[in-house]
Coordinates of C-alpha atoms (C1' of nucleotides) in Angstrom, one line a residue:
Chain A
M1 CA 10.4 -121.0 95.1
G2 CA 10.8 -124.2 97.1
R3 CA 8.3 -126.8 97.8
P4 CA 4.8 -125.4 98.0
R5 CA 2.7 -126.1 101.2
E6 CA 0.2 -128.8 100.9
F7 CA -2.5 -127.3 103.0
D8 CA -4.6 -124.2 102.6
I9 CA -3.4 -121.7 105.1
D10 CA -6.7 -119.9 105.2
E11 CA -8.7 -123.0 105.9
A12 CA -6.3 -124.0 108.6
L13 CA -6.7 -120.7 110.3
E14 CA -10.4 -121.0 110.1
R15 CA -10.2 -124.3 111.9
A16 CA -7.9 -122.9 114.5
M17 CA -10.4 -120.0 115.1
Q18 CA -13.2 -122.5 115.6
V19 CA -11.2 -124.5 118.2
F20 CA -10.1 -121.4 120.1
W21 CA -13.6 -120.2 120.0
E22 CA -14.9 -123.4 121.5
R23 CA -12.3 -124.2 124.1
G24 CA -10.4 -121.0 124.8
Y25 CA -6.7 -120.3 124.6
E26 CA -5.4 -122.5 127.3
G27 CA -8.0 -125.1 126.7
V28 CA -6.4 -126.3 123.5
S29 CA -3.0 -127.9 123.2
L30 CA -0.8 -127.5 120.1
T31 CA -1.3 -131.1 119.4
C32 CA -5.0 -130.8 119.5
L33 CA -4.8 -127.6 117.5
A34 CA -2.6 -129.2 114.8
K35 CA -4.9 -132.2 114.5
A36 CA -8.0 -129.9 114.1
M37 CA -6.1 -127.9 111.4
G38 CA -5.2 -131.1 109.6
I39 CA -1.5 -130.3 109.7
T40 CA 1.5 -131.2 111.9
K41 CA 3.0 -129.1 114.6
P42 CA 6.1 -128.1 112.7
S43 CA 3.9 -127.0 109.8
L44 CA 1.8 -125.0 112.2
Y45 CA 4.9 -123.5 113.8
A46 CA 6.4 -122.6 110.5
A47 CA 3.2 -121.0 109.1
F48 CA 2.0 -119.1 112.2
G49 CA 4.9 -118.8 114.6
D50 CA 4.0 -119.7 118.1
K51 CA 0.7 -120.4 119.8
K52 CA -0.1 -116.8 120.8
E53 CA 0.6 -115.6 117.3
L54 CA -1.8 -118.1 116.0
F55 CA -4.3 -117.0 118.5
R56 CA -3.8 -113.4 117.4
R57 CA -4.5 -114.3 113.8
A58 CA -7.5 -116.3 114.8
L59 CA -8.9 -113.4 116.8
E60 CA -8.3 -111.2 113.8
R61 CA -10.2 -113.6 111.6
Y62 CA -13.0 -113.7 114.2
T63 CA -13.3 -109.9 114.2
E64 CA -13.6 -109.8 110.4
G65 CA -15.7 -113.0 110.2
P66 CA -18.3 -114.0 112.8
A67 CA -17.9 -110.8 114.7
D68 CA -18.1 -108.4 111.7
Y69 CA -21.5 -107.4 112.9
G70 CA -19.7 -105.2 115.3
M71 CA -18.1 -103.0 112.6
R72 CA -21.2 -103.1 110.4
A73 CA -23.4 -102.1 113.2
L74 CA -21.5 -98.8 113.6
E75 CA -22.6 -97.8 110.1
E76 CA -26.3 -97.8 111.0
P77 CA -27.9 -94.4 110.7
T78 CA -29.1 -93.9 114.2
A79 CA -27.8 -94.8 117.7
R80 CA -30.9 -96.8 118.3
A81 CA -30.2 -98.9 115.2
V82 CA -26.6 -99.3 116.1
A83 CA -27.6 -100.6 119.5
E84 CA -30.1 -103.0 118.0
A85 CA -27.6 -104.2 115.4
I86 CA -25.0 -104.9 118.1
L87 CA -27.3 -106.9 120.3
R88 CA -28.9 -108.7 117.5
G89 CA -25.5 -109.5 116.1
A90 CA -24.4 -110.7 119.5
V91 CA -27.4 -113.0 119.7
R92 CA -26.9 -114.4 116.3
T93 CA -23.2 -114.9 116.5
T94 CA -23.2 -116.5 119.9
T95 CA -25.8 -119.0 118.8
R96 CA -25.0 -119.7 115.2
P97 CA -25.8 -123.3 114.3
G98 CA -22.5 -124.1 112.7
G99 CA -20.2 -122.7 115.3
P100 CA -19.5 -122.9 119.0
E101 CA -21.8 -121.2 121.5
G102 CA -20.6 -117.9 123.0
C103 CA -18.1 -115.3 121.9
L104 CA -14.4 -115.8 121.3
G105 CA -13.8 -112.4 122.8
V106 CA -15.4 -113.5 126.0
Q107 CA -14.7 -117.3 126.2
G108 CA -11.1 -117.2 125.1
A109 CA -9.3 -116.3 128.2
L110 CA -11.3 -114.5 130.8
A111 CA -9.3 -116.0 133.6
S112 CA -5.8 -117.2 132.9
S113 CA -2.6 -118.4 134.4
E114 CA 0.7 -116.8 133.6
V115 CA 1.1 -118.8 130.4
G116 CA -2.3 -117.6 129.2
R117 CA -1.5 -114.0 129.9
P118 CA -0.9 -113.0 126.2
A119 CA -4.4 -114.2 125.2
H120 CA -5.9 -112.6 128.2
D121 CA -4.4 -109.2 127.5
M122 CA -5.4 -109.4 123.8
L123 CA -9.0 -110.1 124.7
V124 CA -9.2 -107.4 127.3
E125 CA -7.9 -105.0 124.7
W126 CA -10.3 -106.4 122.2
R127 CA -13.3 -105.9 124.4
N128 CA -12.3 -102.4 125.5
S129 CA -11.6 -101.2 122.0
S130 CA -14.9 -102.5 120.8
A131 CA -16.7 -100.5 123.6
L132 CA -14.7 -97.5 122.6
R133 CA -15.7 -97.6 119.0
V134 CA -19.3 -97.8 120.0
E135 CA -18.8 -94.9 122.3
E136 CA -17.4 -92.8 119.5
R137 CA -20.3 -93.7 117.4
F138 CA -22.7 -92.6 120.1
Q139 CA -20.8 -89.4 120.5
R140 CA -21.4 -88.7 116.8
A141 CA -25.1 -89.4 117.4
V142 CA -25.1 -86.7 120.1
D143 CA -23.3 -84.3 117.8
E144 CA -25.8 -85.0 115.0
G145 CA -28.8 -84.6 117.3
D146 CA -29.7 -88.3 116.9
L147 CA -29.2 -88.7 120.7
P148 CA -30.3 -86.0 123.1
R149 CA -27.6 -83.4 123.9
D150 CA -27.5 -84.5 127.6
A151 CA -27.1 -88.2 126.7
D152 CA -23.9 -89.8 127.9
P153 CA -22.4 -91.7 125.0
R154 CA -19.8 -93.5 127.1
R155 CA -22.4 -94.7 129.6
L156 CA -24.8 -95.8 126.9
A157 CA -22.0 -97.7 125.0
R158 CA -20.8 -99.4 128.1
Y159 CA -24.3 -100.5 128.9
I160 CA -24.9 -102.0 125.4
M161 CA -21.5 -103.8 125.5
T162 CA -22.2 -105.1 128.9
V163 CA -25.4 -106.6 127.8
A164 CA -23.7 -108.0 124.7
F165 CA -21.0 -109.6 126.8
G166 CA -23.6 -110.9 129.2
I167 CA -25.4 -112.5 126.3
A168 CA -22.2 -114.3 125.3
V169 CA -22.0 -115.7 128.8
Q170 CA -25.5 -116.8 128.8
A171 CA -25.0 -118.5 125.4
A172 CA -22.1 -120.4 127.0
S173 CA -24.6 -121.4 129.7
G174 CA -26.8 -123.0 127.1
L175 CA -29.5 -120.4 126.5
G176 CA -30.9 -120.5 123.0
R177 CA -31.3 -117.9 120.3
D178 CA -34.9 -117.0 121.0
E179 CA -34.2 -116.6 124.7
L180 CA -31.2 -114.4 124.1
Q181 CA -33.1 -112.3 121.7
D182 CA -35.8 -111.8 124.4
I183 CA -33.0 -110.5 126.6
A184 CA -31.8 -108.2 123.9
D185 CA -35.3 -106.9 123.4
T186 CA -35.7 -106.3 127.1
A187 CA -32.5 -104.4 127.2
L188 CA -33.7 -102.2 124.3
E189 CA -37.2 -101.6 125.7
C190 CA -35.7 -98.9 127.9
W191 CA -33.8 -97.4 125.1
L192 CA -34.7 -94.0 123.7
P193 CA -38.0 -93.5 122.0
N194 CA -37.9 -94.8 118.4
R195 CA -38.2 -98.5 118.9
T196 CA -38.1 -100.3 115.7
R197 CA -38.0 -103.9 116.6
D198 CA -38.4 -106.2 113.7
Chain B
M1 CA -6.1 -139.4 167.8
G2 CA -3.1 -139.2 165.6
R3 CA -1.1 -136.1 164.7
P4 CA -3.3 -133.0 164.4
R5 CA -3.1 -131.0 161.2
E6 CA -1.0 -127.9 161.4
F7 CA -3.0 -125.6 159.2
D8 CA -6.4 -124.1 159.4
I9 CA -8.6 -125.9 156.9
D10 CA -11.0 -123.0 156.6
E11 CA -8.3 -120.5 156.0
A12 CA -6.7 -122.8 153.4
L13 CA -10.0 -123.0 151.6
E14 CA -10.3 -119.3 151.6
R15 CA -7.0 -119.0 149.9
A16 CA -7.9 -121.6 147.4
M17 CA -11.1 -119.7 146.6
Q18 CA -9.2 -116.5 146.1
V19 CA -6.8 -118.1 143.7
F20 CA -9.5 -119.9 141.7
W21 CA -11.4 -116.6 141.6
E22 CA -8.4 -114.8 140.2
R23 CA -7.1 -117.4 137.7
G24 CA -9.8 -119.9 137.0
Y25 CA -9.8 -123.6 137.3
E26 CA -7.3 -124.5 134.7
G27 CA -5.3 -121.4 135.3
V28 CA -4.0 -122.7 138.6
S29 CA -1.8 -125.8 139.0
L30 CA -1.9 -127.9 142.2
T31 CA 1.6 -126.7 143.0
C32 CA 0.6 -123.1 142.8
L33 CA -2.6 -123.8 144.7
A34 CA -0.7 -125.6 147.5
K35 CA 1.8 -122.8 147.8
A36 CA -1.0 -120.2 148.0
M37 CA -2.7 -122.3 150.7
G38 CA 0.5 -122.6 152.7
I39 CA 0.4 -126.3 152.6
T40 CA 2.0 -129.2 150.6
K41 CA 0.3 -131.1 147.9
P42 CA -0.2 -134.3 149.9
S43 CA -1.8 -132.3 152.7
L44 CA -4.1 -130.7 150.1
Y45 CA -5.0 -134.0 148.6
A46 CA -5.6 -135.5 152.0
A47 CA -7.8 -132.7 153.2
F48 CA -9.8 -131.9 150.0
G49 CA -9.5 -134.9 147.7
D50 CA -8.7 -134.0 144.1
K51 CA -8.6 -130.7 142.3
K52 CA -12.2 -130.6 141.2
E53 CA -13.4 -131.4 144.7
L54 CA -11.4 -128.5 146.1
F55 CA -12.9 -126.3 143.4
R56 CA -16.4 -127.4 144.4
R57 CA -15.7 -126.5 148.0
A58 CA -14.3 -123.2 146.9
L59 CA -17.3 -122.4 144.8
E60 CA -19.5 -123.3 147.7
R61 CA -17.6 -120.9 149.9
Y62 CA -17.8 -118.2 147.3
T63 CA -21.6 -118.6 147.1
E64 CA -21.9 -118.2 150.9
G65 CA -19.2 -115.6 151.1
P66 CA -18.5 -112.9 148.5
A67 CA -21.6 -113.9 146.5
D68 CA -24.1 -114.1 149.3
Y69 CA -25.6 -110.9 148.0
G70 CA -27.4 -113.1 145.6
M71 CA -29.3 -115.0 148.2
R72 CA -29.9 -111.9 150.3
A73 CA -31.2 -110.0 147.4
L74 CA -34.0 -112.4 147.0
E75 CA -35.3 -111.4 150.4
E76 CA -35.9 -107.8 149.4
P77 CA -39.5 -106.7 149.5
T78 CA -40.1 -105.8 145.9
A79 CA -38.9 -107.1 142.5
R80 CA -37.4 -103.7 141.9
A81 CA -35.4 -103.9 145.1
V82 CA -34.4 -107.4 144.3
A83 CA -33.1 -106.3 140.9
E84 CA -31.3 -103.4 142.4
A85 CA -29.7 -105.5 145.1
I86 CA -28.5 -108.0 142.6
L87 CA -26.9 -105.5 140.3
R88 CA -25.5 -103.5 143.2
G89 CA -24.1 -106.7 144.7
A90 CA -22.6 -107.7 141.4
V91 CA -20.8 -104.4 141.1
R92 CA -19.5 -104.5 144.6
T93 CA -18.4 -108.1 144.5
T94 CA -16.6 -107.8 141.2
T95 CA -14.7 -104.8 142.3
R96 CA -14.0 -105.4 146.0
P97 CA -10.7 -103.9 146.9
G98 CA -9.3 -107.0 148.6
G99 CA -10.3 -109.6 146.1
P100 CA -9.8 -110.4 142.4
E101 CA -11.8 -108.5 139.8
G102 CA -14.7 -110.2 138.3
C103 CA -16.9 -113.1 139.4
L104 CA -15.7 -116.6 140.1
G105 CA -18.9 -118.0 138.5
V106 CA -18.0 -116.3 135.3
Q107 CA -14.2 -116.3 135.3
G108 CA -13.7 -119.8 136.6
A109 CA -14.1 -121.8 133.4
L110 CA -16.2 -120.2 130.7
A111 CA -14.2 -122.1 128.1
S112 CA -12.5 -125.3 129.0
S113 CA -10.7 -128.2 127.7
E114 CA -11.7 -131.8 128.5
V115 CA -9.7 -131.7 131.8
G116 CA -11.6 -128.5 132.8
R117 CA -15.0 -130.0 132.1
P118 CA -16.0 -130.6 135.7
A119 CA -15.4 -127.0 136.7
H120 CA -17.1 -125.9 133.5
D121 CA -20.2 -127.9 134.2
M122 CA -20.3 -126.8 137.8
L123 CA -20.3 -123.2 136.8
V124 CA -22.9 -123.5 134.1
E125 CA -25.2 -125.1 136.6
W126 CA -24.3 -122.4 139.2
R127 CA -25.2 -119.6 136.8
N128 CA -28.4 -121.2 135.6
S129 CA -29.6 -122.0 139.1
S130 CA -28.9 -118.5 140.1
A131 CA -31.1 -117.2 137.3
L132 CA -33.8 -119.7 138.2
R133 CA -34.0 -118.5 141.8
V134 CA -34.4 -114.9 140.6
E135 CA -37.1 -116.0 138.2
E136 CA -39.0 -117.7 141.1
R137 CA -38.7 -114.6 143.1
F138 CA -40.1 -112.5 140.3
Q139 CA -42.9 -115.0 139.8
R140 CA -43.8 -114.4 143.4
A141 CA -43.7 -110.7 142.7
V142 CA -46.3 -111.2 140.0
D143 CA -48.4 -113.3 142.3
E144 CA -48.3 -110.6 144.9
G145 CA -49.1 -107.8 142.5
D146 CA -45.7 -106.3 143.0
L147 CA -45.1 -106.8 139.3
P148 CA -47.8 -106.2 136.7
R149 CA -49.8 -109.3 135.9
D150 CA -48.6 -109.4 132.3
A151 CA -44.9 -109.2 133.3
D152 CA -42.7 -112.1 132.3
P153 CA -40.7 -113.2 135.3
R154 CA -38.4 -115.4 133.4
R155 CA -37.6 -112.8 130.9
L156 CA -37.0 -110.2 133.5
A157 CA -34.8 -112.5 135.5
R158 CA -32.7 -113.5 132.5
Y159 CA -32.3 -109.8 131.7
I160 CA -31.0 -108.9 135.1
M161 CA -28.7 -111.9 135.3
T162 CA -27.3 -111.1 131.8
V163 CA -26.5 -107.6 132.9
A164 CA -24.9 -109.0 136.1
F165 CA -22.8 -111.5 134.2
G166 CA -21.9 -108.7 131.7
I167 CA -20.8 -106.6 134.6
A168 CA -18.5 -109.4 135.8
V169 CA -16.9 -109.5 132.3
Q170 CA -16.4 -105.8 132.3
A171 CA -14.9 -105.9 135.7
A172 CA -12.4 -108.5 134.3
S173 CA -11.7 -106.0 131.6
G174 CA -10.6 -103.4 134.1
L175 CA -13.6 -101.2 134.5
G176 CA -13.9 -99.7 138.0
R177 CA -16.7 -99.7 140.5
D178 CA -18.2 -96.3 139.7
E179 CA -18.3 -97.1 136.0
L180 CA -19.9 -100.4 136.6
Q181 CA -22.5 -98.9 138.9
D182 CA -23.3 -96.5 136.1
I183 CA -24.0 -99.5 133.9
A184 CA -26.2 -101.0 136.5
D185 CA -28.1 -97.7 136.9
T186 CA -28.6 -97.5 133.2
A187 CA -29.9 -101.1 133.1
L188 CA -32.4 -100.1 135.9
E189 CA -33.5 -96.9 134.3
C190 CA -35.8 -98.9 132.0
W191 CA -37.1 -100.9 134.9
L192 CA -40.6 -100.5 136.2
P193 CA -41.7 -97.2 137.7
N194 CA -40.6 -97.1 141.3
R195 CA -37.0 -96.1 140.9
T196 CA -35.4 -95.9 144.3
R197 CA -31.8 -95.4 143.6
D198 CA -29.7 -94.6 146.6
Chain C
dC1 C1' 6.4 -145.8 178.2
dG2 C1' 5.0 -148.0 173.7
dA3 C1' 1.8 -148.9 170.1
dA4 C1' -1.3 -147.1 167.0
dT5 C1' -2.6 -143.4 164.2
dT6 C1' -2.4 -139.3 161.6
dC7 C1' 0.1 -135.7 159.3
dC8 C1' 4.0 -133.4 156.9
dG9 C1' 7.9 -133.2 153.5
dT10 C1' 10.6 -135.0 149.9
dA11 C1' 11.0 -137.2 146.0
dC12 C1' 8.9 -139.2 142.3
dC13 C1' 5.2 -141.1 138.9
dG14 C1' 3.6 -141.4 133.9
dA15 C1' 1.5 -138.2 130.8
dT16 C1' 1.3 -134.0 128.5
dT17 C1' 2.7 -129.3 127.7
dG18 C1' 4.8 -125.7 124.1
dG19 C1' 8.4 -125.9 121.2
dA20 C1' 12.5 -127.4 118.2
dA21 C1' 16.1 -130.4 115.7
dT22 C1' 16.8 -133.3 112.0
dG23 C1' 16.3 -135.5 107.6
dG24 C1' 14.0 -136.7 103.5
dA25 C1' 10.7 -135.1 99.8
dA26 C1' 9.2 -131.8 96.6
dT27 C1' 9.6 -127.7 93.9
dC28 C1' 11.9 -123.5 92.1
dT29 C1' 15.8 -121.1 89.4
dT30 C1' 19.8 -121.6 86.8
Chain D
dA1 C1' 20.3 -131.9 85.4
dA2 C1' 22.1 -129.4 89.6
dG3 C1' 21.8 -126.6 93.4
dA4 C1' 19.1 -123.9 96.4
dT5 C1' 15.1 -123.6 98.9
dT6 C1' 11.0 -124.7 101.2
dC7 C1' 7.9 -128.0 103.3
dC8 C1' 6.5 -132.2 105.7
dA9 C1' 7.0 -136.0 109.2
dT10 C1' 9.2 -138.3 112.9
dT11 C1' 11.4 -137.8 117.0
dC12 C1' 12.8 -135.6 120.9
dC13 C1' 13.3 -131.8 124.4
dA14 C1' 13.1 -129.8 129.2
dA15 C1' 9.3 -128.3 131.9
dT16 C1' 5.1 -128.9 134.0
dC17 C1' 0.7 -131.3 134.7
dG18 C1' -2.4 -133.8 138.4
dG19 C1' -1.6 -137.2 141.6
dT20 C1' 1.3 -140.6 145.0
dA21 C1' 4.7 -143.7 147.7
dC22 C1' 7.1 -143.5 151.4
dG23 C1' 9.6 -142.4 155.6
dG24 C1' 10.0 -139.5 159.5
dA25 C1' 7.6 -136.4 163.0
dA26 C1' 4.0 -135.5 166.1
dT27 C1' 0.2 -136.8 168.8
dT28 C1' -3.4 -139.8 171.5
dC29 C1' -4.7 -144.1 173.7
dG30 C1' -3.5 -147.9 176.4

DNA sequence: CGAATTCCGTACCGATTGGAATGGAATCTT
DNA sequence: AAGATTCCATTCCAATCGGTACGGAATTCG
């Protein structure tokens, strides 16, 4: 009941995600955000609450959209394939032609003032929980005999995630897709035996 | 001639560097900056020019201070030792007890609005030139026979720097020194034969 | 000592920040 | 059609942003 909204809330959120991805949390004002979303500030406020709530929604959308390679990678059959999928996904996502360079989870709010703290904390948690899921997947690989019994899942997961985050930083520094894939390949060269590079 | 300044300009710059390191360029206001430096805004403005000039000075000081491991690493005798020194330095600097966690070159302004562009550009250039110097060092290693003739110095350098930047991100996510050193060790395990871990 | 010079502190500048109040327009249920 | 409800647009809010104008305090040179 009542007057229906004149904008598509999903499309508006998509725009918001793009802008946050490109400029970070504190790097965008509500005014700029509203303009990019094609709506006015009150509409934004009514539909999404405040700025940090909008950011949370955008981060959620990012996780299930551009960064869904993370979840899908965990379904690969071997630890090696998981690692490959993560790094390959990181390369592709941080250099996708349509979108901003880099990773929202890294760019968003690495450093922040007090007002940027909510986004900062969300992203720290986002990065750490990602690493944790990879670790759990690698633990399963050890249990299954896919990884050697003496392998350290946490250490391997942290290594892969570190390279992935480093790739995001390098993408923000202007490196291209091929160069980043080279880096990913280098990181994988030392990985356990069954190399299956495409 | 004239009234002498009542604060130590070197110490003030040190404070500024610390704050930029911790909160990034846009994350600190001039007011907060001046307070941390123990001086007033007009004094700051008179001594350092505007905010981006102060940031430039702070970045300079960072390069020659906490991040001097980068330059010193290049003087190591072998490529392997260079790589080790870089990663070890990254670990130590991003987790030094006294200072902020992470790396000024990474934290400062990965993502930025228009007003943060100067810092953003400075840091992109800083990261890229760091990688370039490592590449040149590795090229020398190839020339000297320290690295195999078919090694790709650029690729190796980018890999090492990617891991180093990734370490900085992880430090900002709260990982401790030992955990980061584990990551560095893992990254080096695949490195060429002569492992000389301490 | 006195003039010139430089620095410090306060108080303030216009612009922009995240957020909200208000009122009219559009749609639902009754 | 009437009332209730929801949305949109303008306008405004106190606070803060980076950056200054100005007057008094401290120092050196003459």
